[in-house]
mmCIF file of C-alpha atoms and ligand atoms in Angstrom:
data_model
loop_
_atom_site.group_PDB
_atom_site.id
_atom_site.type_symbol
_atom_site.label_atom_id
_atom_site.label_comp_id
_atom_site.label_asym_id
_atom_site.label_seq_id
_atom_site.Cartn_x
_atom_site.Cartn_y
_atom_site.Cartn_z
ATOM 1 C CA MET S 293 136.925 98.146 129.421
ATOM 2 C CA ARG S 294 140.289 96.753 128.439
ATOM 3 C CA VAL S 295 140.511 96.849 124.669
ATOM 4 C CA GLY S 296 143.132 95.224 122.422
ATOM 5 C CA LEU S 297 144.059 96.729 119.042
ATOM 6 C CA LEU S 298 145.894 95.230 116.097
ATOM 7 C CA THR S 299 146.672 96.124 112.496
ATOM 8 C CA GLY S 300 147.080 93.212 110.050
ATOM 9 C CA GLY S 301 147.929 92.651 106.390
ATOM 10 C CA GLY S 302 149.623 95.159 104.114
ATOM 11 C CA ASP S 303 149.934 98.563 105.763
ATOM 12 C CA CYS S 304 147.908 101.496 104.541
ATOM 13 C CA PRO S 305 147.921 105.274 105.067
ATOM 14 C CA GLY S 306 145.370 106.056 107.777
ATOM 15 C CA LEU S 307 146.010 103.123 110.115
ATOM 16 C CA ASN S 308 147.491 105.429 112.746
ATOM 17 C CA ALA S 309 144.510 107.754 112.437
ATOM 18 C CA VAL S 310 142.204 104.834 113.313
ATOM 19 C CA ILE S 311 144.366 103.820 116.286
ATOM 20 C CA ARG S 312 144.399 107.411 117.563
ATOM 21 C CA ALA S 313 140.625 107.766 117.192
ATOM 22 C CA VAL S 314 139.870 104.494 118.994
ATOM 23 C CA VAL S 315 142.208 105.375 121.857
ATOM 24 C CA ARG S 316 141.161 109.035 122.171
ATOM 25 C CA LYS S 317 137.437 108.362 122.273
ATOM 26 C CA GLY S 318 137.873 105.177 124.312
ATOM 27 C CA ALA S 319 140.086 106.741 126.974
ATOM 28 C CA GLN S 320 138.415 110.141 127.218
ATOM 29 C CA HIS S 321 134.774 109.203 126.768
ATOM 30 C CA TYR S 322 134.538 105.667 128.116
ATOM 31 C CA GLY S 323 137.553 105.460 130.446
ATOM 32 C CA ASP S 324 138.974 102.474 128.540
ATOM 33 C CA GLU S 325 142.463 101.017 128.822
ATOM 34 C CA PHE S 326 144.272 99.771 125.714
ATOM 35 C CA VAL S 327 146.759 97.086 124.788
ATOM 36 C CA GLY S 328 148.505 97.325 121.405
ATOM 37 C CA PHE S 329 149.274 93.937 119.857
ATOM 38 C CA LEU S 330 152.375 94.096 117.678
ATOM 39 C CA ASP S 331 152.544 92.897 114.070
ATOM 40 C CA GLY S 332 148.966 91.831 113.534
ATOM 41 C CA TRP S 333 147.783 88.411 114.671
ATOM 42 C CA ARG S 334 151.409 87.424 115.333
ATOM 43 C CA GLY S 335 151.453 89.711 118.372
ATOM 44 C CA VAL S 336 148.316 88.096 119.727
ATOM 45 C CA ILE S 337 149.672 84.571 119.211
ATOM 46 C CA GLU S 338 152.988 85.487 120.864
ATOM 47 C CA ASN S 339 151.573 87.866 123.490
ATOM 48 C CA HIS S 340 153.770 90.617 122.127
ATOM 49 C CA THR S 341 152.344 93.978 123.118
ATOM 50 C CA MET S 342 153.031 97.662 123.576
ATOM 51 C CA PRO S 343 151.348 100.124 125.911
ATOM 52 C CA LEU S 344 148.837 102.317 124.143
ATOM 53 C CA ASP S 345 147.369 105.484 125.581
ATOM 54 C CA VAL S 346 146.481 109.032 124.556
ATOM 55 C CA GLU S 347 150.065 110.194 125.091
ATOM 56 C CA ARG S 348 151.461 107.452 122.806
ATOM 57 C CA CYS S 349 149.026 108.503 120.073
ATOM 58 C CA ARG S 350 150.114 112.142 119.953
ATOM 59 C CA GLY S 351 151.385 113.257 116.548
ATOM 60 C CA ILE S 352 150.457 110.062 114.696
ATOM 61 C CA LEU S 353 147.408 111.359 112.783
ATOM 62 C CA PRO S 354 149.363 112.381 109.646
ATOM 63 C CA ARG S 355 151.883 109.538 109.828
ATOM 64 C CA GLY S 356 151.725 106.691 107.317
ATOM 65 C CA GLY S 357 152.340 103.077 108.346
ATOM 66 C CA THR S 358 151.219 101.766 111.707
ATOM 67 C CA ILE S 359 152.784 102.269 115.122
ATOM 68 C CA LEU S 360 151.651 98.723 115.951
ATOM 69 C CA GLY S 361 153.457 97.091 113.043
ATOM 70 C CA SER S 362 151.770 94.601 110.755
ATOM 71 C CA SER S 363 152.185 91.108 109.353
ATOM 72 C CA ARG S 364 150.309 88.619 107.243
ATOM 73 C CA THR S 365 150.303 85.971 109.988
ATOM 74 C CA ASN S 366 147.228 83.752 109.965
ATOM 75 C CA PRO S 367 146.610 82.126 113.391
ATOM 76 C CA PHE S 368 144.615 79.373 111.709
ATOM 77 C CA LYS S 369 147.751 78.369 109.750
ATOM 78 C CA VAL S 370 149.964 78.261 112.846
ATOM 79 C CA ASP S 371 150.070 75.137 115.042
ATOM 80 C CA GLY S 372 148.025 75.910 118.149
ATOM 81 C CA GLY S 373 147.396 79.441 116.820
ATOM 82 C CA PRO S 374 143.729 79.889 117.802
ATOM 83 C CA ASP S 375 144.395 78.486 121.306
ATOM 84 C CA ALA S 376 147.368 80.821 121.708
ATOM 85 C CA VAL S 377 145.170 83.771 120.686
ATOM 86 C CA GLU S 378 142.584 82.892 123.304
ATOM 87 C CA ALA S 379 145.252 82.326 125.969
ATOM 88 C CA THR S 380 146.775 85.758 125.286
ATOM 89 C CA LEU S 381 143.413 87.513 125.376
ATOM 90 C CA ARG S 382 142.694 85.828 128.708
ATOM 91 C CA SER S 383 146.090 86.592 130.221
ATOM 92 C CA GLN S 384 145.850 90.237 129.130
ATOM 93 C CA SER S 385 142.276 90.440 130.473
ATOM 94 C CA ILE S 386 141.066 91.750 127.122
ATOM 95 C CA ASP S 387 137.329 92.497 127.066
ATOM 96 C CA ALA S 388 137.226 93.335 123.366
ATOM 97 C CA LEU S 389 139.509 93.358 120.371
ATOM 98 C CA VAL S 390 139.525 95.888 117.513
ATOM 99 C CA ALA S 391 141.070 94.309 114.401
ATOM 100 C CA ILE S 392 141.998 96.726 111.620
ATOM 101 C CA GLY S 393 142.659 94.963 108.329
ATOM 102 C CA GLY S 394 141.589 93.751 104.920
ATOM 103 C CA GLU S 395 139.833 90.580 103.819
ATOM 104 C CA ASP S 396 142.430 88.259 105.391
ATOM 105 C CA THR S 397 142.693 89.942 108.798
ATOM 106 C CA LEU S 398 138.931 90.348 108.946
ATOM 107 C CA GLY S 399 138.464 86.725 107.844
ATOM 108 C CA VAL S 400 140.449 85.659 110.910
ATOM 109 C CA ALA S 401 138.409 88.095 113.046
ATOM 110 C CA ARG S 402 135.254 86.486 111.740
ATOM 111 C CA GLN S 403 136.457 82.956 112.574
ATOM 112 C CA LEU S 404 137.498 84.046 116.077
ATOM 113 C CA SER S 405 134.193 85.814 116.545
ATOM 114 C CA ASP S 406 132.417 82.557 115.650
ATOM 115 C CA GLN S 407 134.468 80.961 118.441
ATOM 116 C CA GLY S 408 133.233 83.519 120.951
ATOM 117 C CA VAL S 409 135.960 86.199 120.858
ATOM 118 C CA SER S 410 134.553 89.735 121.257
ATOM 119 C CA VAL S 411 135.876 91.432 118.153
ATOM 120 C CA ILE S 412 135.040 94.493 116.047
ATOM 121 C CA GLY S 413 136.507 94.926 112.568
ATOM 122 C CA VAL S 414 137.705 98.071 110.812
ATOM 123 C CA PRO S 415 138.165 97.788 107.025
ATOM 124 C CA LYS S 416 141.500 98.755 105.517
ATOM 125 C CA THR S 417 143.047 98.315 102.101
ATOM 126 C CA ILE S 418 144.467 100.621 99.474
ATOM 127 C CA ASP S 419 142.926 98.258 96.889
ATOM 128 C CA ASN S 420 139.364 99.298 97.914
ATOM 129 C CA ASP S 421 138.127 95.771 97.223
ATOM 130 C CA LEU S 422 136.002 95.111 100.319
ATOM 131 C CA SER S 423 132.379 94.866 99.252
ATOM 132 C CA ALA S 424 130.689 95.764 102.534
ATOM 133 C CA THR S 425 132.003 99.319 102.545
ATOM 134 C CA GLU S 426 131.764 101.907 99.804
ATOM 135 C CA VAL S 427 135.352 102.880 100.276
ATOM 136 C CA THR S 428 138.297 101.995 102.502
ATOM 137 C CA PHE S 429 140.770 104.526 103.863
ATOM 138 C CA GLY S 430 144.155 104.411 102.116
ATOM 139 C CA PHE S 431 142.546 104.110 98.693
ATOM 140 C CA HIS S 432 142.219 107.867 98.186
ATOM 141 C CA THR S 433 145.874 108.366 99.150
ATOM 142 C CA ALA S 434 147.055 105.611 96.805
ATOM 143 C CA VAL S 435 145.032 107.103 93.937
ATOM 144 C CA GLN S 436 146.508 110.550 94.605
ATOM 145 C CA ILE S 437 150.054 109.154 94.598
ATOM 146 C CA ALA S 438 149.394 107.256 91.356
ATOM 147 C CA THR S 439 147.794 110.320 89.760
ATOM 148 C CA ASP S 440 150.748 112.523 90.721
ATOM 149 C CA ALA S 441 153.072 109.938 89.155
ATOM 150 C CA ILE S 442 150.995 109.801 85.958
ATOM 151 C CA ASP S 443 151.035 113.609 85.702
ATOM 152 C CA ARG S 444 154.818 113.613 85.995
ATOM 153 C CA LEU S 445 155.197 110.816 83.467
ATOM 154 C CA HIS S 446 153.003 112.728 81.019
ATOM 155 C CA THR S 447 155.416 115.629 80.710
ATOM 156 C CA THR S 448 158.477 113.464 80.159
ATOM 157 C CA ALA S 449 156.513 111.246 77.733
ATOM 158 C CA GLU S 450 155.604 114.330 75.705
ATOM 159 C CA SER S 451 159.227 115.475 75.539
ATOM 160 C CA HIS S 452 160.367 112.147 74.104
ATOM 161 C CA ASP S 453 157.323 110.993 72.111
ATOM 162 C CA ARG S 454 157.085 107.915 74.280
ATOM 163 C CA VAL S 455 154.555 105.490 75.600
ATOM 164 C CA MET S 456 154.727 105.275 79.380
ATOM 165 C CA VAL S 457 153.437 102.168 81.136
ATOM 166 C CA VAL S 458 152.637 102.624 84.834
ATOM 167 C CA GLU S 459 151.992 99.565 86.971
ATOM 168 C CA VAL S 460 149.867 100.230 90.041
ATOM 169 C CA MET S 461 148.675 97.990 92.886
ATOM 170 C CA GLY S 462 145.426 96.079 92.710
ATOM 171 C CA ARG S 463 145.655 92.360 93.190
ATOM 172 C CA HIS S 464 142.055 91.392 92.401
ATOM 173 C CA ALA S 465 140.429 94.708 91.582
ATOM 174 C CA GLY S 466 141.225 97.606 89.293
ATOM 175 C CA TRP S 467 140.006 100.458 91.495
ATOM 176 C CA ILE S 468 143.366 102.229 91.756
ATOM 177 C CA ALA S 469 144.167 101.710 88.058
ATOM 178 C CA THR S 470 140.793 102.949 86.841
ATOM 179 C CA THR S 471 140.453 105.904 89.201
ATOM 180 C CA ALA S 472 144.023 107.142 88.785
ATOM 181 C CA GLY S 473 143.797 106.404 85.062
ATOM 182 C CA ILE S 474 140.731 108.615 84.686
ATOM 183 C CA ALA S 475 142.250 111.336 86.880
ATOM 184 C CA GLY S 476 145.544 111.229 84.990
ATOM 185 C CA GLY S 477 144.093 111.048 81.468
ATOM 186 C CA ALA S 478 145.409 107.580 80.646
ATOM 187 C CA ALA S 479 145.054 106.314 77.086
ATOM 188 C CA GLU S 480 144.738 102.690 78.221
ATOM 189 C CA ILE S 481 143.747 101.074 81.509
ATOM 190 C CA MET S 482 144.161 97.361 82.230
ATOM 191 C CA VAL S 483 142.422 95.783 85.216
ATOM 192 C CA PRO S 484 142.268 92.291 86.738
ATOM 193 C CA GLU S 485 138.532 92.047 86.060
ATOM 194 C CA GLU S 486 138.914 92.108 82.258
ATOM 195 C CA PRO S 487 141.747 90.251 80.513
ATOM 196 C CA PHE S 488 143.376 92.605 78.009
ATOM 197 C CA ASP S 489 144.068 92.039 74.323
ATOM 198 C CA ILE S 490 147.586 93.387 73.820
ATOM 199 C CA GLN S 491 147.207 93.615 70.018
ATOM 200 C CA ALA S 492 144.046 95.695 70.386
ATOM 201 C CA VAL S 493 145.902 97.951 72.833
ATOM 202 C CA ALA S 494 148.803 98.314 70.375
ATOM 203 C CA ASP S 495 146.409 99.081 67.497
ATOM 204 C CA ARG S 496 144.642 101.783 69.490
ATOM 205 C CA LEU S 497 147.953 103.354 70.483
ATOM 206 C CA LYS S 498 149.090 103.353 66.845
ATOM 207 C CA ALA S 499 145.838 104.982 65.717
ATOM 208 C CA ARG S 500 146.154 107.567 68.461
ATOM 209 C CA HIS S 501 149.709 108.473 67.518
ATOM 210 C CA ASP S 502 148.730 108.547 63.831
ATOM 211 C CA LYS S 503 146.268 111.297 64.725
ATOM 212 C CA GLY S 504 149.252 113.355 65.805
ATOM 213 C CA ARG S 505 149.399 112.850 69.556
ATOM 214 C CA PHE S 506 152.724 111.576 70.763
ATOM 215 C CA ALA S 507 152.464 110.734 74.423
ATOM 216 C CA SER S 508 150.394 107.867 75.767
ATOM 217 C CA LEU S 509 149.975 106.770 79.343
ATOM 218 C CA VAL S 510 149.081 103.134 79.896
ATOM 219 C CA VAL S 511 147.987 102.180 83.419
ATOM 220 C CA VAL S 512 148.218 98.497 84.329
ATOM 221 C CA ALA S 513 146.954 97.001 87.584
ATOM 222 C CA GLU S 514 149.434 94.455 88.986
ATOM 223 C CA GLY S 515 146.744 91.761 88.806
ATOM 224 C CA ALA S 516 145.846 92.392 85.145
ATOM 225 C CA THR S 517 146.266 89.416 82.811
ATOM 226 C CA PRO S 518 146.537 89.112 79.050
ATOM 227 C CA VAL S 519 143.716 87.319 77.284
ATOM 228 C CA GLU S 520 145.859 84.500 76.017
ATOM 229 C CA GLY S 521 148.264 83.872 78.883
ATOM 230 C CA SER S 522 148.895 83.824 82.583
ATOM 231 C CA MET S 523 150.298 86.572 84.785
ATOM 232 C CA VAL S 524 153.944 87.373 85.035
ATOM 233 C CA LEU S 525 154.957 86.923 88.636
ATOM 234 C CA GLN S 526 157.961 88.402 90.361
ATOM 235 C CA SER S 527 158.001 85.508 92.762
ATOM 236 C CA ARG S 528 155.751 82.547 93.323
ATOM 237 C CA ASP S 529 156.166 82.630 97.100
ATOM 238 C CA LYS S 530 152.856 82.491 98.879
ATOM 239 C CA ASP S 531 151.916 84.190 102.123
ATOM 240 C CA ALA S 532 149.966 82.572 104.963
ATOM 241 C CA PHE S 533 146.717 83.456 103.220
ATOM 242 C CA GLY S 534 147.788 81.768 99.959
ATOM 243 C CA HIS S 535 148.394 84.925 97.892
ATOM 244 C CA VAL S 536 151.265 84.947 95.415
ATOM 245 C CA ARG S 537 153.391 88.083 95.302
ATOM 246 C CA LEU S 538 152.509 90.051 92.194
ATOM 247 C CA GLY S 539 154.440 92.667 90.255
ATOM 248 C CA GLY S 540 156.027 92.754 86.836
ATOM 249 C CA ILE S 541 153.102 92.630 84.407
ATOM 250 C CA GLY S 542 153.979 96.248 83.483
ATOM 251 C CA ASN S 543 157.337 95.111 82.066
ATOM 252 C CA LEU S 544 155.683 92.537 79.839
ATOM 253 C CA VAL S 545 153.089 95.040 78.627
ATOM 254 C CA ALA S 546 155.800 97.632 77.848
ATOM 255 C CA GLU S 547 157.885 95.129 75.867
ATOM 256 C CA GLU S 548 154.854 93.998 73.869
ATOM 257 C CA ILE S 549 153.734 97.544 73.106
ATOM 258 C CA GLU S 550 157.196 98.557 71.925
ATOM 259 C CA SER S 551 157.613 95.538 69.676
ATOM 260 C CA ARG S 552 154.059 95.740 68.238
ATOM 261 C CA THR S 553 153.979 99.530 67.656
ATOM 262 C CA GLY S 554 157.615 100.492 67.244
ATOM 263 C CA PHE S 555 157.034 103.331 69.739
ATOM 264 C CA GLU S 556 159.689 103.843 72.339
ATOM 265 C CA THR S 557 158.161 102.655 75.609
ATOM 266 C CA ARG S 558 159.210 102.981 79.234
ATOM 267 C CA VAL S 559 157.803 101.387 82.360
ATOM 268 C CA THR S 560 157.387 102.589 85.934
ATOM 269 C CA ILE S 561 156.311 100.181 88.660
ATOM 270 C CA LEU S 562 154.950 102.298 91.502
ATOM 271 C CA GLY S 563 154.833 99.438 94.004
ATOM 272 C CA HIS S 564 154.926 100.274 97.695
ATOM 273 C CA VAL S 565 155.304 104.008 97.087
ATOM 274 C CA GLN S 566 151.494 103.847 96.870
ATOM 275 C CA ARG S 567 151.237 102.534 100.420
ATOM 276 C CA GLY S 568 153.738 104.821 102.102
ATOM 277 C CA GLY S 569 153.679 108.308 103.509
ATOM 278 C CA THR S 570 151.079 110.635 104.856
ATOM 279 C CA PRO S 571 147.358 109.982 104.260
ATOM 280 C CA THR S 572 145.264 112.530 102.381
ATOM 281 C CA ALA S 573 142.807 114.654 104.372
ATOM 282 C CA TYR S 574 139.961 112.460 103.071
ATOM 283 C CA ASP S 575 141.610 109.294 104.383
ATOM 284 C CA ARG S 576 142.438 110.884 107.746
ATOM 285 C CA VAL S 577 138.806 111.842 108.207
ATOM 286 C CA LEU S 578 137.425 108.464 107.079
ATOM 287 C CA ALA S 579 139.914 106.600 109.284
ATOM 288 C CA THR S 580 139.001 108.830 112.232
ATOM 289 C CA ARG S 581 135.279 108.239 111.698
ATOM 290 C CA PHE S 582 135.870 104.468 111.504
ATOM 291 C CA GLY S 583 137.941 104.546 114.713
ATOM 292 C CA VAL S 584 135.317 106.481 116.676
ATOM 293 C CA ALA S 585 132.577 104.174 115.352
ATOM 294 C CA ALA S 586 134.624 101.074 116.255
ATOM 295 C CA ILE S 587 135.004 102.003 119.920
ATOM 296 C CA ASP S 588 131.303 102.925 120.055
ATOM 297 C CA ALA S 589 130.546 99.460 118.624
ATOM 298 C CA VAL S 590 132.689 97.913 121.384
ATOM 299 C CA HIS S 591 130.589 99.680 124.025
ATOM 300 C CA ASP S 592 127.356 98.693 122.301
ATOM 301 C CA GLU S 593 128.696 95.118 122.405
ATOM 302 C CA ALA S 594 128.060 94.837 118.659
ATOM 303 C CA PHE S 595 130.669 92.085 118.475
ATOM 304 C CA GLY S 596 131.154 90.221 115.222
ATOM 305 C CA SER S 597 130.557 93.401 113.237
ATOM 306 C CA MET S 598 132.657 95.713 111.108
ATOM 307 C CA VAL S 599 132.227 99.454 110.675
ATOM 308 C CA ALA S 600 131.619 100.533 107.090
ATOM 309 C CA LEU S 601 130.766 103.536 104.946
ATOM 310 C CA HIS S 602 127.363 103.481 103.301
ATOM 311 C CA ALA S 603 125.733 106.464 101.566
ATOM 312 C CA GLY S 604 128.029 108.792 103.477
ATOM 313 C CA GLU S 605 127.099 107.339 106.888
ATOM 314 C CA ILE S 606 129.068 104.979 109.100
ATOM 315 C CA ILE S 607 127.119 101.778 109.622
ATOM 316 C CA ARG S 608 127.798 98.318 111.070
ATOM 317 C CA VAL S 609 127.793 95.164 108.967
ATOM 318 C CA SER S 610 128.423 91.599 110.093
ATOM 319 C CA LEU S 611 131.983 90.325 109.711
ATOM 320 C CA ALA S 612 130.491 87.434 107.762
ATOM 321 C CA ASP S 613 129.077 89.853 105.169
ATOM 322 C CA ALA S 614 132.248 91.937 105.251
ATOM 323 C CA VAL S 615 134.418 89.097 103.961
ATOM 324 C CA ALA S 616 131.823 87.300 101.826
ATOM 325 C CA GLU S 617 132.882 88.704 98.461
ATOM 326 C CA LEU S 618 135.384 91.027 96.899
ATOM 327 C CA LYS S 619 134.299 94.343 95.443
ATOM 328 C CA THR S 620 135.466 94.359 91.863
ATOM 329 C CA ILE S 621 135.493 97.462 89.694
ATOM 330 C CA ASP S 622 132.154 99.096 88.951
ATOM 331 C CA PRO S 623 131.644 98.485 85.191
ATOM 332 C CA ARG S 624 130.111 101.971 84.884
ATOM 333 C CA LEU S 625 133.366 103.535 86.063
ATOM 334 C CA LEU S 626 135.302 101.397 83.616
ATOM 335 C CA GLU S 627 132.954 102.600 80.878
ATOM 336 C CA VAL S 628 133.795 106.196 81.752
ATOM 337 C CA ALA S 629 137.492 105.338 81.479
ATOM 338 C CA ARG S 630 136.978 103.628 78.099
ATOM 339 C CA VAL S 631 135.586 106.859 76.613
ATOM 340 C CA PHE S 632 139.151 108.163 76.693
ATOM 341 C CA SER S 633 140.997 105.140 75.343
ATOM 342 C CA GLY S 634 142.596 105.407 71.951
HETATM 343 O O1 F6P K 94 146.579 94.089 99.640
HETATM 344 C C1 F6P K 94 147.128 95.328 99.412
HETATM 345 C C2 F6P K 94 148.376 95.215 98.586
HETATM 346 O O2 F6P K 94 148.934 96.491 98.572
HETATM 347 C C3 F6P K 94 148.163 94.655 97.170
HETATM 348 O O3 F6P K 94 147.716 95.612 96.246
HETATM 349 C C4 F6P K 94 149.523 94.111 96.848
HETATM 350 O O4 F6P K 94 149.454 93.058 95.916
HETATM 351 C C5 F6P K 94 149.989 93.584 98.157
HETATM 352 O O5 F6P K 94 149.337 94.338 99.158
HETATM 353 C C6 F6P K 94 151.487 93.658 98.358
HETATM 354 O O6 F6P K 94 151.796 93.027 99.535
HETATM 355 P P1 F6P K 94 153.231 92.998 100.233
HETATM 356 O O7 F6P K 94 153.418 94.328 100.893
HETATM 357 O O8 F6P K 94 153.112 91.891 101.226
HETATM 358 O O9 F6P K 94 154.231 92.767 99.159
#
């Protein structure tokens, strides 16, 4: 078969491992040929491709980013976009398309699948907020990076008797904040799912320091909001999927904590550091399993489905279910984190 591949949305450690797995199993086991579409759906709209074979995939397993490039282009927001997609797939003689992405990329895949395009989805996001899969690759790497940062901030916080605020990614869900917060021994964790009361946070920090401990780590997800107000946004620009660019809530939290407690407070915004660099072993393995399962799904003609992790096994779910709802933080995990606050 002739199979097209694309990576869409924000990049994520492990994308190259998926590409490699699809191509290796496809070429060696099924005798497939591959076409790499550049920069997500944009490459399909513009018929912008690169050759993709086993040779091209050598050495990419541990590399972060994506050799195909990525974008947040939405064909359904571009004039003539869906027609251009179909024209490209026809002109390239594509039998099936493997779309690797998060809710937005997979949402487009679902719409195209409804229009008859043969597409298989692979879930990707460091935010881990796709409900149809227990976990997405990239999340484990992002948590490890955030935990390493928290560990480092702990030692400098102790030296200076400071509060350290760390802002991590997580637009709609606090998975990175909660998991890295637990792993790093954070005193406070703020997530998008539960608006935070800054005075209560300040009171707990004061009580904690009164007990004689002098370093507190506060982890804030970028999408966290205060009870009484709206989010602080770095920019109100929206992408083609209507998302505003977040970032900056950590600064507000740090200022408020310092003025309400009198404790010297510093802020670190981890930002895209969490998305860069080499994937952890866990993410390489999960991405590889997803890639192998995706090309198997192509040959089973299970079009309109996405591969997913469920109870340790790789399963297939419909693209419709995959994008139906976001997976917000498990309240039981948040409860575990709360044991250590204050
Ligand atoms: O969707 C994943 C994500 O990393 C979010 O956590 C973050 O808000 C967003 O991407 C950042 O996107 P960009 O790279 O376009 O600034």
